[in-house]
Amino acid sequence: MAERNDRRAVLLIRRGTAAEAARYERFEVPYEDGMSVLDALRWIRIHRDGTLAVRYSCINANACKTCMALVNGEVEYTCTAKLTPGPITVEPLPKRPWIRDLVADTVPDDEKLDEEEEPRKRNGAR
């Protein structure tokens, strides 16, 4: 007979956009030893709220470096940050422009296209 897992972790996630007041939403997720914060965020997107914006490309590989967020006040990769049974606060990167929920603009300023240059490049002009 399979053993039932009743252990839970609680995530307090900063939600919203730069154009609105930030709010924190509380999510309870199933907890198993060895889970990462990214595992919990993906579980929330699949089972509770598909609108949660979070950036990642790999899962538990620490290879893509795109899942950085503020986890309990520390900048961490959510794919390697260990999930714990106690409450965990997850926020977007504090020193980058906030886009939505846990997504911040991480493109270096010198790599961004300016507004005049962008339409020309999209059309193939150099």
PDB file of C-alpha atoms in Angstrom:
ATOM      1  CA  MET A   1       0.000   0.000   0.000  1.00  0.00           C
ATOM      2  CA  ALA A   2       1.400   3.410  -1.003  1.00  0.00           C
ATOM      3  CA  GLU A   3       2.230   5.794   1.816  1.00  0.00           C
ATOM      4  CA  ARG A   4       0.420   9.113   1.615  1.00  0.00           C
ATOM      5  CA  ASN A   5       2.512  12.301   1.752  1.00  0.00           C
ATOM      6  CA  ASP A   6       0.799  14.943   3.887  1.00  0.00           C
ATOM      7  CA  ARG A   7       3.844  17.159   4.309  1.00  0.00           C
ATOM      8  CA  ARG A   8       3.454  20.672   2.947  1.00  0.00           C
ATOM      9  CA  ALA A   9       5.638  23.684   2.248  1.00  0.00           C
ATOM     10  CA  VAL A  10       4.317  27.236   2.187  1.00  0.00           C
ATOM     11  CA  LEU A  11       5.484  29.779  -0.368  1.00  0.00           C
ATOM     12  CA  LEU A  12       4.739  33.494  -0.127  1.00  0.00           C
ATOM     13  CA  ILE A  13       5.195  34.814  -3.655  1.00  0.00           C
ATOM     14  CA  ARG A  14       5.367  38.437  -4.690  1.00  0.00           C
ATOM     15  CA  ARG A  15       2.889  38.969  -7.515  1.00  0.00           C
ATOM     16  CA  GLY A  16       1.964  41.818  -9.829  1.00  0.00           C
ATOM     17  CA  THR A  17       3.708  44.133 -12.261  1.00  0.00           C
ATOM     18  CA  ALA A  18       5.703  47.333 -12.034  1.00  0.00           C
ATOM     19  CA  ALA A  19       2.523  49.242 -12.967  1.00  0.00           C
ATOM     20  CA  GLU A  20       0.526  48.019  -9.961  1.00  0.00           C
ATOM     21  CA  ALA A  21       1.006  47.595  -6.249  1.00  0.00           C
ATOM     22  CA  ALA A  22       2.836  44.400  -5.322  1.00  0.00           C
ATOM     23  CA  ARG A  23       0.986  41.802  -3.322  1.00  0.00           C
ATOM     24  CA  TYR A  24       2.013  38.499  -1.748  1.00  0.00           C
ATOM     25  CA  GLU A  25       0.072  35.324  -2.395  1.00  0.00           C
ATOM     26  CA  ARG A  26       0.349  32.246  -0.211  1.00  0.00           C
ATOM     27  CA  PHE A  27       0.537  28.765  -1.747  1.00  0.00           C
ATOM     28  CA  GLU A  28       0.752  25.397  -0.019  1.00  0.00           C
ATOM     29  CA  VAL A  29       2.549  22.737  -2.023  1.00  0.00           C
ATOM     30  CA  PRO A  30       3.302  19.062  -1.373  1.00  0.00           C
ATOM     31  CA  TYR A  31       6.740  18.699   0.167  1.00  0.00           C
ATOM     32  CA  GLU A  32       9.238  15.888  -0.277  1.00  0.00           C
ATOM     33  CA  ASP A  33      12.857  15.833   0.797  1.00  0.00           C
ATOM     34  CA  GLY A  34      15.149  17.008  -1.994  1.00  0.00           C
ATOM     35  CA  MET A  35      12.633  19.301  -3.702  1.00  0.00           C
ATOM     36  CA  SER A  36      13.814  22.670  -4.992  1.00  0.00           C
ATOM     37  CA  VAL A  37      11.988  25.986  -4.893  1.00  0.00           C
ATOM     38  CA  LEU A  38      11.638  25.699  -8.682  1.00  0.00           C
ATOM     39  CA  ASP A  39       9.898  22.323  -8.234  1.00  0.00           C
ATOM     40  CA  ALA A  40       7.355  24.076  -5.995  1.00  0.00           C
ATOM     41  CA  LEU A  41       6.899  26.985  -8.429  1.00  0.00           C
ATOM     42  CA  ARG A  42       6.299  24.548 -11.302  1.00  0.00           C
ATOM     43  CA  TRP A  43       3.791  22.618  -9.139  1.00  0.00           C
ATOM     44  CA  ILE A  44       1.922  25.869  -8.449  1.00  0.00           C
ATOM     45  CA  ARG A  45       1.804  26.695 -12.181  1.00  0.00           C
ATOM     46  CA  ILE A  46       0.459  23.231 -13.042  1.00  0.00           C
ATOM     47  CA  HIS A  47      -1.976  22.695 -10.150  1.00  0.00           C
ATOM     48  CA  ARG A  48      -2.972  26.075  -8.692  1.00  0.00           C
ATOM     49  CA  ASP A  49      -2.264  29.106 -10.854  1.00  0.00           C
ATOM     50  CA  GLY A  50      -1.089  28.892 -14.447  1.00  0.00           C
ATOM     51  CA  THR A  51      -0.710  32.678 -14.577  1.00  0.00           C
ATOM     52  CA  LEU A  52       2.279  32.705 -12.198  1.00  0.00           C
ATOM     53  CA  ALA A  53       5.151  34.195 -14.210  1.00  0.00           C
ATOM     54  CA  VAL A  54       8.485  32.522 -13.528  1.00  0.00           C
ATOM     55  CA  ARG A  55      11.497  32.175 -15.804  1.00  0.00           C
ATOM     56  CA  TYR A  56      13.444  28.928 -16.198  1.00  0.00           C
ATOM     57  CA  SER A  57      14.838  26.792 -19.007  1.00  0.00           C
ATOM     58  CA  CYS A  58      16.301  23.728 -17.325  1.00  0.00           C
ATOM     59  CA  ILE A  59      15.090  21.798 -14.299  1.00  0.00           C
ATOM     60  CA  ASN A  60      17.413  21.076 -11.359  1.00  0.00           C
ATOM     61  CA  ALA A  61      20.490  21.280 -13.577  1.00  0.00           C
ATOM     62  CA  ASN A  62      21.748  24.758 -12.670  1.00  0.00           C
ATOM     63  CA  ALA A  63      22.748  25.100 -16.306  1.00  0.00           C
ATOM     64  CA  CYS A  64      20.594  27.848 -17.785  1.00  0.00           C
ATOM     65  CA  LYS A  65      21.052  30.440 -14.984  1.00  0.00           C
ATOM     66  CA  THR A  66      17.683  32.035 -15.792  1.00  0.00           C
ATOM     67  CA  CYS A  67      15.721  31.111 -12.669  1.00  0.00           C
ATOM     68  CA  MET A  68      17.338  33.571 -10.271  1.00  0.00           C
ATOM     69  CA  ALA A  69      15.041  35.105  -7.679  1.00  0.00           C
ATOM     70  CA  LEU A  70      15.156  36.410  -4.137  1.00  0.00           C
ATOM     71  CA  VAL A  71      14.512  33.419  -1.852  1.00  0.00           C
ATOM     72  CA  ASN A  72      14.095  34.382   1.797  1.00  0.00           C
ATOM     73  CA  GLY A  73      16.001  37.590   1.089  1.00  0.00           C
ATOM     74  CA  GLU A  74      18.946  35.962  -0.704  1.00  0.00           C
ATOM     75  CA  VAL A  75      19.582  35.895  -4.466  1.00  0.00           C
ATOM     76  CA  GLU A  76      19.486  32.235  -5.449  1.00  0.00           C
ATOM     77  CA  TYR A  77      18.871  29.965  -8.385  1.00  0.00           C
ATOM     78  CA  THR A  78      15.448  28.525  -7.635  1.00  0.00           C
ATOM     79  CA  CYS A  79      16.482  25.238  -9.281  1.00  0.00           C
ATOM     80  CA  THR A  80      19.112  24.641  -6.585  1.00  0.00           C
ATOM     81  CA  ALA A  81      17.491  26.436  -3.625  1.00  0.00           C
ATOM     82  CA  LYS A  82      16.211  23.706  -1.313  1.00  0.00           C
ATOM     83  CA  LEU A  83      12.548  23.737  -0.457  1.00  0.00           C
ATOM     84  CA  THR A  84      11.910  23.512   3.283  1.00  0.00           C
ATOM     85  CA  PRO A  85       8.688  22.746   5.140  1.00  0.00           C
ATOM     86  CA  GLY A  86       8.587  26.219   6.713  1.00  0.00           C
ATOM     87  CA  PRO A  87       7.389  29.360   4.957  1.00  0.00           C
ATOM     88  CA  ILE A  88       9.589  30.570   2.086  1.00  0.00           C
ATOM     89  CA  THR A  89       9.309  34.026   0.568  1.00  0.00           C
ATOM     90  CA  VAL A  90      10.062  34.252  -3.168  1.00  0.00           C
ATOM     91  CA  GLU A  91      10.445  37.628  -4.872  1.00  0.00           C
ATOM     92  CA  PRO A  92      11.837  38.925  -8.192  1.00  0.00           C
ATOM     93  CA  LEU A  93      15.436  40.137  -8.391  1.00  0.00           C
ATOM     94  CA  PRO A  94      15.554  43.463  -6.535  1.00  0.00           C
ATOM     95  CA  LYS A  95      18.068  45.361  -8.677  1.00  0.00           C
ATOM     96  CA  ARG A  96      16.589  44.549 -12.090  1.00  0.00           C
ATOM     97  CA  PRO A  97      13.509  46.113 -13.737  1.00  0.00           C
ATOM     98  CA  TRP A  98      10.453  44.146 -12.634  1.00  0.00           C
ATOM     99  CA  ILE A  99       8.305  42.740 -15.456  1.00  0.00           C
ATOM    100  CA  ARG A 100       5.711  40.504 -13.753  1.00  0.00           C
ATOM    101  CA  ASP A 101       5.549  38.207 -10.711  1.00  0.00           C
ATOM    102  CA  LEU A 102       9.000  36.562 -10.444  1.00  0.00           C
ATOM    103  CA  VAL A 103      10.257  37.734 -13.838  1.00  0.00           C
ATOM    104  CA  ALA A 104      12.732  40.597 -13.991  1.00  0.00           C
ATOM    105  CA  ASP A 105      14.481  42.037 -17.028  1.00  0.00           C
ATOM    106  CA  THR A 106      17.916  40.417 -16.983  1.00  0.00           C
ATOM    107  CA  VAL A 107      19.137  41.593 -20.397  1.00  0.00           C
ATOM    108  CA  PRO A 108      22.220  43.798 -19.959  1.00  0.00           C
ATOM    109  CA  ASP A 109      21.480  47.423 -20.893  1.00  0.00           C
ATOM    110  CA  ASP A 110      24.197  47.500 -23.577  1.00  0.00           C
ATOM    111  CA  GLU A 111      22.569  44.516 -25.349  1.00  0.00           C
ATOM    112  CA  LYS A 112      19.106  46.074 -25.632  1.00  0.00           C
ATOM    113  CA  LEU A 113      17.896  47.531 -28.899  1.00  0.00           C
ATOM    114  CA  ASP A 114      16.772  51.120 -28.812  1.00  0.00           C
ATOM    115  CA  GLU A 115      13.235  51.931 -29.932  1.00  0.00           C
ATOM    116  CA  GLU A 116      14.309  53.237 -33.383  1.00  0.00           C
ATOM    117  CA  GLU A 117      16.692  50.378 -34.093  1.00  0.00           C
ATOM    118  CA  GLU A 118      14.369  47.529 -33.045  1.00  0.00           C
ATOM    119  CA  PRO A 119      11.766  47.741 -35.901  1.00  0.00           C
ATOM    120  CA  ARG A 120      14.538  47.956 -38.521  1.00  0.00           C
ATOM    121  CA  LYS A 121      16.302  44.872 -37.171  1.00  0.00           C
ATOM    122  CA  ARG A 122      13.022  42.933 -36.978  1.00  0.00           C
ATOM    123  CA  ASN A 123      12.567  43.689 -40.699  1.00  0.00           C
ATOM    124  CA  GLY A 124      16.049  42.427 -41.494  1.00  0.00           C
ATOM    125  CA  ALA A 125      17.729  45.829 -41.966  1.00  0.00           C
ATOM    126  CA  ARG A 126      21.208  46.393 -40.566  1.00  0.00           C
TER     127      ARG A 126
END
